[in-house]
Amino acid sequence: MKLVKTKDAVGCVLCHDMTQIIPGQKKGPVFKKGHIVQEKDIPVLLSIGKENLYVWENKKGFLHENDAAKILCDICMKDSSDMRASEPSEGKIEIFAEKKGVLKINSKALFKLNNIGQMMVATIHGNLPVNVGDKIAGTRIIPLVIEEKKMRRAVRIVGREPLLKIIPFAHKNAAIVTTGSEIKKGLIKDAFGATLKSKLMEYEVNVIGQVFPGDDLEEIKKEILSFADAGADLILCTGGMSVDPDDRTPAAIKACGAKIVSYGAPVLPGAMFLLSYLRRGKKMIPVLGLPGCVMYAARTIFDLCLPRLLCEERLSAKELSSFGEGGLCHGCKECRYPNCGFGSVARGLR
C-alpha cells in the first residue's frame, strides 16, 4: 500500500472500504475495497473527511484481486459456453450453468487448489443435475493483491482441462418392462408406469413403450430383447426385485446376456437396485432393475443414477459403492433434492 492525497488519487485502487455516515439516513461503504477512484469520486471522498487514501501500489510479481479472480474463473470453466461468469467484484466471481446436464467436478484438483491459500473455489455437489441459470460455483481471491506465482501454481494444479464441466443430456428412448402376475392379470393397477414417465419427462426422455409380461422369465427376457432391438437406449424393469422365489426380474435380465454391474446398492431407498448393460452392436444399453421404493418414494437410487446414464456415463460397481456416504434419504415432507445431502459426497479424495 502507499499513501496518496485524495485529490491525486484518480486511477488508484482503494485498499479499504470508505464508510459514509448520514445521520438518520445511511451508514455504510460509499466505495468498497478495490474500487478504482474516478474524478467524480473526489468530492465524495473529501466530504467524508478523506484527505488522504491508502491505495494499491502496483508491484512487480503481484496481481490485483480482480485480475487474479479472472484467472481463477478461467481455471474453473476455460472457454466453455456451457457456463457463464459474473463480472469480478472485490475478487469474487460467480459461475452459472448455461446448459442442462450433469455437473462434473475434478475433486482432487479442487482440494489441491483450495489448499494453496489466499484463494478459494466453492461449488455445489458434483454428479448432480443442473438447469440453465443455476449457480454452480463461487470464487474469491482473499487479499487485495496476490502473488502471481500462486496463481501460476493454481493453473498447473488443474492443468488443461477445466475444473468444472457440464455433460449435457443426450436425447434418449426409454422402455418400461413391468413384471408381476398380479398386474398382468389385472388384480392390481400398475402405479410404476406413471411415476417413471413423470421422472423421465424431467429429462425430456421419450418412452417408446411399456409391457406387462407377468413373472415368466422367458417372457420378461423376450420383452427386454425386443425393446433393445426396437431402439431403446434405456430399459427399466420394475418389480420382482426382492428375494421372493416368484421374483424373476434379476434372472431374466441376466438371461438376456446383460452384464450385471451390481445387484444391490448402499442407498436407502433403493438397496435392491440392479444395474446392468446389454450390448447391441456398438451400443451398450443400460438395463435397470428398479425396486418397489421407486414407485412411492420421492427420491431414490434411481434419481442418483438416471441423469448420469442419460449423459451416457458408464457407472461402475465401485461408483455405486461410493454412494454409501450421502446415500441415506431423510424423506423430508418437502423434498429439496438435489439441494440436500442425498447422494452428495466429494468423491476421489481418498
mmCIF file of C-alpha atoms in Angstrom:
data_model
loop_
_atom_site.group_PDB
_atom_site.id
_atom_site.type_symbol
_atom_site.label_atom_id
_atom_site.label_comp_id
_atom_site.label_asym_id
_atom_site.label_seq_id
_atom_site.Cartn_x
_atom_site.Cartn_y
_atom_site.Cartn_z
ATOM 1 C CA MET A 1 0.000 0.000 0.000
ATOM 2 C CA LYS A 2 1.006 3.613 -0.401
ATOM 3 C CA LEU A 3 -0.449 6.860 0.910
ATOM 4 C CA VAL A 4 -1.612 9.484 -1.610
ATOM 5 C CA LYS A 5 -3.506 12.757 -1.377
ATOM 6 C CA THR A 6 -7.145 12.243 -2.281
ATOM 7 C CA LYS A 7 -7.062 14.947 -4.959
ATOM 8 C CA ASP A 8 -4.268 12.978 -6.682
ATOM 9 C CA ALA A 9 -5.915 9.565 -6.389
ATOM 10 C CA VAL A 10 -7.725 9.323 -9.749
ATOM 11 C CA GLY A 11 -6.998 5.915 -11.268
ATOM 12 C CA CYS A 12 -5.780 4.443 -7.973
ATOM 13 C CA VAL A 13 -7.278 1.330 -6.363
ATOM 14 C CA LEU A 14 -8.635 1.660 -2.825
ATOM 15 C CA CYS A 15 -7.228 -0.711 -0.205
ATOM 16 C CA HIS A 16 -10.131 -0.282 2.241
ATOM 17 C CA ASP A 17 -13.874 0.330 2.273
ATOM 18 C CA MET A 18 -14.795 4.020 2.571
ATOM 19 C CA THR A 19 -17.682 4.480 5.021
ATOM 20 C CA GLN A 20 -20.193 7.289 4.686
ATOM 21 C CA ILE A 21 -22.422 8.261 7.610
ATOM 22 C CA ILE A 22 -25.503 10.442 7.096
ATOM 23 C CA PRO A 23 -27.355 10.604 10.463
ATOM 24 C CA GLY A 24 -30.784 9.027 10.258
ATOM 25 C CA GLN A 25 -30.305 8.074 6.619
ATOM 26 C CA LYS A 26 -27.254 5.990 5.864
ATOM 27 C CA LYS A 27 -24.252 4.248 7.339
ATOM 28 C CA GLY A 28 -22.201 2.038 5.075
ATOM 29 C CA PRO A 29 -19.488 1.871 2.444
ATOM 30 C CA VAL A 30 -19.799 4.504 -0.246
ATOM 31 C CA PHE A 31 -16.815 2.924 -2.024
ATOM 32 C CA LYS A 32 -15.595 -0.600 -1.449
ATOM 33 C CA LYS A 33 -12.123 -2.047 -1.287
ATOM 34 C CA GLY A 34 -10.796 -2.494 -4.804
ATOM 35 C CA HIS A 35 -12.755 0.458 -6.234
ATOM 36 C CA ILE A 36 -10.865 2.426 -8.870
ATOM 37 C CA VAL A 37 -11.093 6.114 -7.988
ATOM 38 C CA GLN A 38 -12.642 8.352 -10.655
ATOM 39 C CA GLU A 39 -12.673 12.146 -10.962
ATOM 40 C CA LYS A 40 -16.307 12.315 -9.812
ATOM 41 C CA ASP A 41 -15.416 10.389 -6.635
ATOM 42 C CA ILE A 42 -13.020 13.029 -5.295
ATOM 43 C CA PRO A 43 -15.682 15.425 -3.871
ATOM 44 C CA VAL A 44 -17.446 12.493 -2.211
ATOM 45 C CA LEU A 45 -14.251 11.235 -0.585
ATOM 46 C CA LEU A 46 -13.398 14.725 0.646
ATOM 47 C CA SER A 47 -16.928 15.126 2.028
ATOM 48 C CA ILE A 48 -16.429 12.118 4.317
ATOM 49 C CA GLY A 49 -13.171 13.516 5.630
ATOM 50 C CA LYS A 50 -10.719 11.556 3.498
ATOM 51 C CA GLU A 51 -7.883 13.987 2.725
ATOM 52 C CA ASN A 52 -5.518 11.058 2.138
ATOM 53 C CA LEU A 53 -6.039 7.493 0.939
ATOM 54 C CA TYR A 54 -4.261 4.189 1.143
ATOM 55 C CA VAL A 55 -4.171 2.810 -2.386
ATOM 56 C CA TRP A 56 -2.731 -0.269 -4.007
ATOM 57 C CA GLU A 57 0.856 0.067 -5.065
ATOM 58 C CA ASN A 58 1.448 -1.798 -8.301
ATOM 59 C CA LYS A 59 4.372 -4.089 -7.532
ATOM 60 C CA LYS A 60 6.041 -6.494 -9.894
ATOM 61 C CA GLY A 61 5.080 -10.096 -9.211
ATOM 62 C CA PHE A 62 1.695 -9.257 -7.682
ATOM 63 C CA LEU A 63 -1.822 -9.149 -9.145
ATOM 64 C CA HIS A 64 -4.854 -7.135 -8.115
ATOM 65 C CA GLU A 65 -7.673 -9.313 -6.709
ATOM 66 C CA ASN A 66 -9.944 -8.791 -9.736
ATOM 67 C CA ASP A 67 -7.226 -9.692 -12.223
ATOM 68 C CA ALA A 68 -6.417 -12.811 -10.212
ATOM 69 C CA ALA A 69 -10.134 -13.634 -9.956
ATOM 70 C CA LYS A 70 -10.333 -13.793 -13.753
ATOM 71 C CA ILE A 71 -7.523 -16.357 -13.748
ATOM 72 C CA LEU A 72 -9.375 -18.398 -11.127
ATOM 73 C CA CYS A 73 -12.539 -18.228 -13.223
ATOM 74 C CA ASP A 74 -10.643 -19.435 -16.297
ATOM 75 C CA ILE A 75 -9.298 -22.345 -14.267
ATOM 76 C CA CYS A 76 -12.880 -23.301 -13.436
ATOM 77 C CA MET A 77 -14.502 -23.067 -16.856
ATOM 78 C CA LYS A 78 -11.880 -22.282 -19.512
ATOM 79 C CA ASP A 79 -13.737 -21.081 -22.630
ATOM 80 C CA SER A 80 -16.781 -23.306 -22.112
ATOM 81 C CA SER A 81 -20.077 -21.990 -23.477
ATOM 82 C CA ASP A 82 -21.883 -24.310 -21.034
ATOM 83 C CA MET A 83 -21.249 -21.806 -18.222
ATOM 84 C CA ARG A 84 -21.226 -18.050 -17.731
ATOM 85 C CA ALA A 85 -19.426 -15.926 -15.179
ATOM 86 C CA SER A 86 -20.295 -12.695 -13.404
ATOM 87 C CA GLU A 87 -18.022 -9.698 -13.604
ATOM 88 C CA PRO A 88 -15.286 -9.696 -10.930
ATOM 89 C CA SER A 89 -16.102 -7.660 -7.841
ATOM 90 C CA GLU A 90 -13.812 -7.438 -4.821
ATOM 91 C CA GLY A 91 -12.007 -10.529 -6.071
ATOM 92 C CA LYS A 92 -15.249 -12.526 -6.370
ATOM 93 C CA ILE A 93 -16.758 -14.215 -9.427
ATOM 94 C CA GLU A 94 -19.873 -16.409 -9.554
ATOM 95 C CA ILE A 95 -20.381 -19.101 -12.188
ATOM 96 C CA PHE A 96 -23.763 -20.191 -13.565
ATOM 97 C CA ALA A 97 -24.915 -23.085 -15.737
ATOM 98 C CA GLU A 98 -25.883 -22.194 -19.290
ATOM 99 C CA LYS A 99 -26.936 -25.719 -20.242
ATOM 100 C CA LYS A 100 -28.905 -28.566 -18.670
ATOM 101 C CA GLY A 101 -26.803 -31.546 -17.760
ATOM 102 C CA VAL A 102 -24.743 -33.200 -15.031
ATOM 103 C CA LEU A 103 -22.089 -31.152 -13.252
ATOM 104 C CA LYS A 104 -18.706 -32.879 -13.138
ATOM 105 C CA ILE A 105 -16.003 -31.614 -10.783
ATOM 106 C CA ASN A 106 -12.330 -32.514 -10.641
ATOM 107 C CA SER A 107 -12.491 -33.126 -6.878
ATOM 108 C CA LYS A 108 -8.805 -33.832 -6.382
ATOM 109 C CA ALA A 109 -7.731 -30.664 -8.190
ATOM 110 C CA LEU A 110 -10.360 -28.606 -6.329
ATOM 111 C CA PHE A 111 -8.982 -29.812 -2.996
ATOM 112 C CA LYS A 112 -5.394 -29.013 -4.004
ATOM 113 C CA LEU A 113 -6.349 -25.571 -5.309
ATOM 114 C CA ASN A 114 -8.170 -24.636 -2.105
ATOM 115 C CA ASN A 115 -5.156 -25.835 -0.135
ATOM 116 C CA ILE A 116 -2.848 -23.252 -1.779
ATOM 117 C CA GLY A 117 -4.200 -20.439 0.375
ATOM 118 C CA GLN A 118 -5.378 -16.861 -0.349
ATOM 119 C CA MET A 119 -7.840 -18.134 -2.960
ATOM 120 C CA MET A 120 -10.909 -20.355 -2.930
ATOM 121 C CA VAL A 121 -13.454 -22.077 -5.138
ATOM 122 C CA ALA A 122 -16.723 -23.293 -3.607
ATOM 123 C CA THR A 123 -19.093 -25.427 -5.684
ATOM 124 C CA ILE A 124 -22.344 -27.275 -5.359
ATOM 125 C CA HIS A 125 -22.018 -31.067 -5.274
ATOM 126 C CA GLY A 126 -20.877 -32.755 -8.452
ATOM 127 C CA ASN A 127 -22.565 -35.630 -10.294
ATOM 128 C CA LEU A 128 -25.964 -33.983 -9.824
ATOM 129 C CA PRO A 129 -28.234 -32.416 -12.462
ATOM 130 C CA VAL A 130 -28.174 -28.671 -13.102
ATOM 131 C CA ASN A 131 -30.513 -26.412 -15.051
ATOM 132 C CA VAL A 132 -29.873 -23.235 -17.010
ATOM 133 C CA GLY A 133 -29.331 -20.365 -14.589
ATOM 134 C CA ASP A 134 -28.290 -22.474 -11.599
ATOM 135 C CA LYS A 135 -25.395 -21.057 -9.606
ATOM 136 C CA ILE A 136 -22.786 -23.816 -9.570
ATOM 137 C CA ALA A 137 -19.671 -22.152 -8.143
ATOM 138 C CA GLY A 138 -18.288 -19.088 -6.454
ATOM 139 C CA THR A 139 -14.648 -17.999 -6.435
ATOM 140 C CA ARG A 140 -12.762 -15.494 -4.308
ATOM 141 C CA ILE A 141 -9.282 -14.074 -4.007
ATOM 142 C CA ILE A 142 -8.870 -13.408 -0.273
ATOM 143 C CA PRO A 143 -6.359 -10.493 -0.119
ATOM 144 C CA LEU A 144 -6.432 -7.316 -2.181
ATOM 145 C CA VAL A 145 -3.295 -8.454 -4.023
ATOM 146 C CA ILE A 146 -1.855 -11.908 -4.541
ATOM 147 C CA GLU A 147 1.465 -13.225 -5.785
ATOM 148 C CA GLU A 148 1.478 -14.174 -9.458
ATOM 149 C CA LYS A 149 3.386 -17.364 -8.652
ATOM 150 C CA LYS A 150 0.454 -18.598 -6.560
ATOM 151 C CA MET A 151 -1.888 -18.147 -9.499
ATOM 152 C CA ARG A 152 0.570 -19.959 -11.771
ATOM 153 C CA ARG A 153 0.641 -22.810 -9.259
ATOM 154 C CA ALA A 154 -3.157 -22.982 -9.318
ATOM 155 C CA VAL A 155 -3.123 -23.185 -13.117
ATOM 156 C CA ARG A 156 -0.563 -26.014 -13.022
ATOM 157 C CA ILE A 157 -2.537 -27.985 -10.446
ATOM 158 C CA VAL A 158 -5.709 -28.047 -12.524
ATOM 159 C CA GLY A 159 -3.996 -28.488 -15.889
ATOM 160 C CA ARG A 160 -5.515 -28.080 -19.332
ATOM 161 C CA GLU A 161 -8.977 -29.366 -18.547
ATOM 162 C CA PRO A 162 -11.413 -27.073 -16.690
ATOM 163 C CA LEU A 163 -12.144 -27.715 -13.041
ATOM 164 C CA LEU A 164 -15.878 -27.805 -13.859
ATOM 165 C CA LYS A 165 -17.738 -29.414 -16.739
ATOM 166 C CA ILE A 166 -21.400 -29.800 -17.622
ATOM 167 C CA ILE A 167 -22.118 -33.005 -19.518
ATOM 168 C CA PRO A 168 -25.337 -32.375 -21.500
ATOM 169 C CA PHE A 169 -28.192 -34.850 -21.563
ATOM 170 C CA ALA A 170 -28.465 -36.844 -24.761
ATOM 171 C CA HIS A 171 -31.860 -37.438 -26.355
ATOM 172 C CA LYS A 172 -32.967 -40.900 -25.235
ATOM 173 C CA ASN A 173 -35.642 -43.507 -25.875
ATOM 174 C CA ALA A 174 -36.671 -45.496 -22.814
ATOM 175 C CA ALA A 175 -38.798 -48.608 -22.418
ATOM 176 C CA ILE A 176 -40.571 -49.994 -19.346
ATOM 177 C CA VAL A 177 -40.951 -53.714 -18.592
ATOM 178 C CA THR A 178 -43.378 -54.080 -15.676
ATOM 179 C CA THR A 179 -43.286 -57.545 -14.135
ATOM 180 C CA GLY A 180 -45.746 -59.177 -11.754
ATOM 181 C CA SER A 181 -48.530 -61.672 -12.476
ATOM 182 C CA GLU A 182 -50.921 -59.678 -10.298
ATOM 183 C CA ILE A 183 -50.587 -56.725 -12.683
ATOM 184 C CA LYS A 184 -50.756 -58.836 -15.840
ATOM 185 C CA LYS A 185 -53.979 -60.468 -14.570
ATOM 186 C CA GLY A 186 -55.470 -57.095 -13.669
ATOM 187 C CA LEU A 187 -55.704 -57.894 -9.972
ATOM 188 C CA ILE A 188 -53.988 -54.600 -9.144
ATOM 189 C CA LYS A 189 -53.393 -51.491 -11.213
ATOM 190 C CA ASP A 190 -49.847 -50.608 -12.256
ATOM 191 C CA ALA A 191 -48.580 -47.490 -10.481
ATOM 192 C CA PHE A 192 -44.959 -47.753 -11.609
ATOM 193 C CA GLY A 193 -45.503 -46.571 -15.173
ATOM 194 C CA ALA A 194 -46.902 -43.140 -14.336
ATOM 195 C CA THR A 195 -44.139 -42.483 -11.800
ATOM 196 C CA LEU A 196 -41.365 -43.428 -14.214
ATOM 197 C CA LYS A 197 -42.862 -41.464 -17.097
ATOM 198 C CA SER A 198 -43.047 -38.383 -14.870
ATOM 199 C CA LYS A 199 -39.395 -38.726 -13.854
ATOM 200 C CA LEU A 200 -38.288 -39.352 -17.431
ATOM 201 C CA MET A 201 -40.234 -36.312 -18.588
ATOM 202 C CA GLU A 202 -37.970 -34.145 -16.379
ATOM 203 C CA TYR A 203 -35.179 -35.009 -18.816
ATOM 204 C CA GLU A 204 -37.309 -34.992 -21.992
ATOM 205 C CA VAL A 205 -36.882 -38.751 -22.446
ATOM 206 C CA ASN A 206 -39.222 -40.426 -24.937
ATOM 207 C CA VAL A 207 -40.967 -43.571 -23.637
ATOM 208 C CA ILE A 208 -41.357 -45.934 -26.594
ATOM 209 C CA GLY A 209 -43.481 -48.461 -24.743
ATOM 210 C CA GLN A 210 -44.494 -50.305 -21.597
ATOM 211 C CA VAL A 211 -45.279 -54.043 -21.420
ATOM 212 C CA PHE A 212 -46.608 -56.415 -18.735
ATOM 213 C CA PRO A 213 -45.025 -59.881 -19.118
ATOM 214 C CA GLY A 214 -46.009 -61.175 -15.684
ATOM 215 C CA ASP A 215 -43.494 -63.321 -13.811
ATOM 216 C CA ASP A 216 -42.462 -65.698 -16.595
ATOM 217 C CA LEU A 217 -38.678 -65.479 -17.002
ATOM 218 C CA GLU A 218 -38.724 -66.193 -20.745
ATOM 219 C CA GLU A 219 -41.441 -63.588 -21.347
ATOM 220 C CA ILE A 220 -39.517 -60.932 -19.410
ATOM 221 C CA LYS A 221 -36.349 -61.799 -21.326
ATOM 222 C CA LYS A 222 -38.198 -61.646 -24.673
ATOM 223 C CA GLU A 223 -39.620 -58.177 -23.926
ATOM 224 C CA ILE A 224 -36.240 -56.777 -22.864
ATOM 225 C CA LEU A 225 -34.583 -58.024 -26.049
ATOM 226 C CA SER A 226 -37.490 -56.793 -28.159
ATOM 227 C CA PHE A 227 -37.116 -53.254 -26.792
ATOM 228 C CA ALA A 228 -33.349 -53.409 -27.285
ATOM 229 C CA ASP A 229 -33.893 -54.281 -30.965
ATOM 230 C CA ALA A 230 -36.551 -51.552 -31.273
ATOM 231 C CA GLY A 231 -34.054 -48.786 -30.448
ATOM 232 C CA ALA A 232 -34.414 -48.342 -26.682
ATOM 233 C CA ASP A 233 -31.457 -46.518 -25.120
ATOM 234 C CA LEU A 234 -32.570 -47.343 -21.597
ATOM 235 C CA ILE A 235 -34.684 -50.273 -20.366
ATOM 236 C CA LEU A 236 -36.364 -50.072 -16.973
ATOM 237 C CA CYS A 237 -37.606 -53.285 -15.377
ATOM 238 C CA THR A 238 -39.976 -52.679 -12.483
ATOM 239 C CA GLY A 239 -40.980 -55.077 -9.753
ATOM 240 C CA GLY A 240 -39.772 -58.583 -8.996
ATOM 241 C CA MET A 241 -36.565 -57.351 -7.351
ATOM 242 C CA SER A 242 -36.833 -58.965 -3.908
ATOM 243 C CA VAL A 243 -35.582 -62.388 -2.777
ATOM 244 C CA ASP A 244 -39.075 -63.875 -3.110
ATOM 245 C CA PRO A 245 -38.883 -67.080 -5.252
ATOM 246 C CA ASP A 246 -41.576 -65.683 -7.567
ATOM 247 C CA ASP A 247 -39.483 -62.588 -8.344
ATOM 248 C CA ARG A 248 -37.728 -63.353 -11.627
ATOM 249 C CA THR A 249 -36.511 -59.960 -12.839
ATOM 250 C CA PRO A 250 -32.774 -60.256 -11.979
ATOM 251 C CA ALA A 251 -32.582 -63.746 -13.512
ATOM 252 C CA ALA A 252 -34.378 -62.582 -16.657
ATOM 253 C CA ILE A 253 -32.002 -59.630 -17.072
ATOM 254 C CA LYS A 254 -29.025 -61.959 -16.720
ATOM 255 C CA ALA A 255 -30.580 -64.437 -19.179
ATOM 256 C CA CYS A 256 -30.685 -61.648 -21.812
ATOM 257 C CA GLY A 257 -26.911 -61.631 -21.856
ATOM 258 C CA ALA A 258 -26.675 -58.338 -19.988
ATOM 259 C CA LYS A 259 -23.559 -57.827 -17.875
ATOM 260 C CA ILE A 260 -24.585 -57.289 -14.251
ATOM 261 C CA VAL A 261 -22.612 -54.416 -12.754
ATOM 262 C CA SER A 262 -24.253 -54.603 -9.345
ATOM 263 C CA TYR A 263 -27.307 -56.150 -7.720
ATOM 264 C CA GLY A 264 -27.683 -54.042 -4.595
ATOM 265 C CA ALA A 265 -26.516 -50.533 -3.697
ATOM 266 C CA PRO A 266 -25.779 -48.764 -0.375
ATOM 267 C CA VAL A 267 -28.670 -46.329 -0.809
ATOM 268 C CA LEU A 268 -31.926 -46.012 1.111
ATOM 269 C CA PRO A 269 -34.408 -46.001 -0.511
ATOM 270 C CA GLY A 270 -33.068 -48.284 -3.245
ATOM 271 C CA ALA A 271 -30.947 -51.059 -1.747
ATOM 272 C CA MET A 272 -32.323 -53.739 -4.131
ATOM 273 C CA PHE A 273 -31.354 -51.770 -7.253
ATOM 274 C CA LEU A 274 -29.809 -53.641 -10.180
ATOM 275 C CA LEU A 275 -27.604 -52.082 -12.860
ATOM 276 C CA SER A 276 -26.563 -53.957 -15.979
ATOM 277 C CA TYR A 277 -25.519 -53.248 -19.572
ATOM 278 C CA LEU A 278 -26.759 -55.087 -22.640
ATOM 279 C CA ARG A 279 -24.607 -54.922 -25.770
ATOM 280 C CA ARG A 280 -26.303 -54.367 -29.112
ATOM 281 C CA GLY A 281 -23.640 -53.891 -31.798
ATOM 282 C CA LYS A 282 -21.520 -50.941 -30.664
ATOM 283 C CA LYS A 283 -24.244 -49.796 -28.308
ATOM 284 C CA MET A 284 -24.311 -50.538 -24.574
ATOM 285 C CA ILE A 285 -27.873 -50.265 -23.257
ATOM 286 C CA PRO A 286 -28.366 -49.770 -19.515
ATOM 287 C CA VAL A 287 -30.933 -52.261 -18.222
ATOM 288 C CA LEU A 288 -32.102 -51.399 -14.708
ATOM 289 C CA GLY A 289 -33.968 -53.459 -12.173
ATOM 290 C CA LEU A 290 -35.953 -51.000 -10.056
ATOM 291 C CA PRO A 291 -37.160 -51.927 -6.558
ATOM 292 C CA GLY A 292 -40.636 -51.004 -5.342
ATOM 293 C CA CYS A 293 -39.443 -47.905 -3.465
ATOM 294 C CA VAL A 294 -39.016 -46.072 -6.783
ATOM 295 C CA MET A 295 -42.807 -46.186 -7.120
ATOM 296 C CA TYR A 296 -43.633 -44.423 -3.842
ATOM 297 C CA ALA A 297 -40.536 -42.580 -2.524
ATOM 298 C CA ALA A 298 -39.874 -39.054 -3.792
ATOM 299 C CA ARG A 299 -36.178 -39.701 -4.465
ATOM 300 C CA THR A 300 -34.237 -42.960 -4.602
ATOM 301 C CA ILE A 301 -31.173 -44.599 -6.116
ATOM 302 C CA PHE A 302 -32.898 -44.205 -9.489
ATOM 303 C CA ASP A 303 -32.699 -40.408 -9.220
ATOM 304 C CA LEU A 304 -28.970 -40.578 -8.485
ATOM 305 C CA CYS A 305 -28.226 -42.777 -11.489
ATOM 306 C CA LEU A 306 -30.714 -41.596 -14.124
ATOM 307 C CA PRO A 307 -29.159 -38.206 -15.066
ATOM 308 C CA ARG A 308 -25.707 -39.746 -15.370
ATOM 309 C CA LEU A 309 -26.966 -42.599 -17.535
ATOM 310 C CA LEU A 310 -28.672 -40.029 -19.758
ATOM 311 C CA CYS A 311 -25.258 -38.397 -20.240
ATOM 312 C CA GLU A 312 -24.015 -41.776 -21.499
ATOM 313 C CA GLU A 313 -21.777 -42.194 -18.466
ATOM 314 C CA ARG A 314 -20.839 -45.796 -17.664
ATOM 315 C CA LEU A 315 -21.337 -46.400 -13.954
ATOM 316 C CA SER A 316 -19.175 -48.994 -12.232
ATOM 317 C CA ALA A 317 -19.725 -51.137 -9.149
ATOM 318 C CA LYS A 318 -17.083 -49.025 -7.378
ATOM 319 C CA GLU A 319 -19.021 -45.869 -8.181
ATOM 320 C CA LEU A 320 -22.246 -47.353 -6.826
ATOM 321 C CA SER A 321 -20.406 -48.425 -3.662
ATOM 322 C CA SER A 322 -19.328 -44.826 -3.078
ATOM 323 C CA PHE A 323 -22.993 -43.793 -2.794
ATOM 324 C CA GLY A 324 -22.995 -45.107 0.790
ATOM 325 C CA GLU A 325 -21.781 -41.749 2.115
ATOM 326 C CA GLY A 326 -24.730 -39.474 1.461
ATOM 327 C CA GLY A 327 -26.930 -42.369 0.359
ATOM 328 C CA LEU A 328 -29.455 -42.069 3.189
ATOM 329 C CA CYS A 329 -32.545 -40.037 2.239
ATOM 330 C CA HIS A 330 -34.373 -38.446 5.167
ATOM 331 C CA GLY A 331 -37.696 -38.481 3.334
ATOM 332 C CA CYS A 332 -38.404 -34.833 4.123
ATOM 333 C CA LYS A 333 -42.040 -33.716 3.900
ATOM 334 C CA GLU A 334 -40.934 -31.082 1.395
ATOM 335 C CA CYS A 335 -38.365 -32.667 -0.911
ATOM 336 C CA ARG A 336 -35.484 -30.303 -1.735
ATOM 337 C CA TYR A 337 -33.420 -32.676 -3.866
ATOM 338 C CA PRO A 338 -30.861 -32.046 -5.315
ATOM 339 C CA ASN A 339 -30.362 -29.164 -2.861
ATOM 340 C CA CYS A 340 -29.713 -31.540 0.024
ATOM 341 C CA GLY A 341 -27.216 -34.146 1.157
ATOM 342 C CA PHE A 342 -28.804 -37.132 -0.606
ATOM 343 C CA GLY A 343 -26.257 -38.660 -2.948
ATOM 344 C CA SER A 344 -23.886 -35.749 -2.327
ATOM 345 C CA VAL A 345 -20.311 -36.577 -1.430
ATOM 346 C CA ALA A 346 -16.953 -35.321 -2.682
ATOM 347 C CA ARG A 347 -15.555 -38.364 -4.444
ATOM 348 C CA GLY A 348 -11.988 -39.187 -5.390
ATOM 349 C CA LEU A 349 -10.255 -37.582 -2.399
ATOM 350 C CA ARG A 350 -9.447 -40.814 -0.610
#
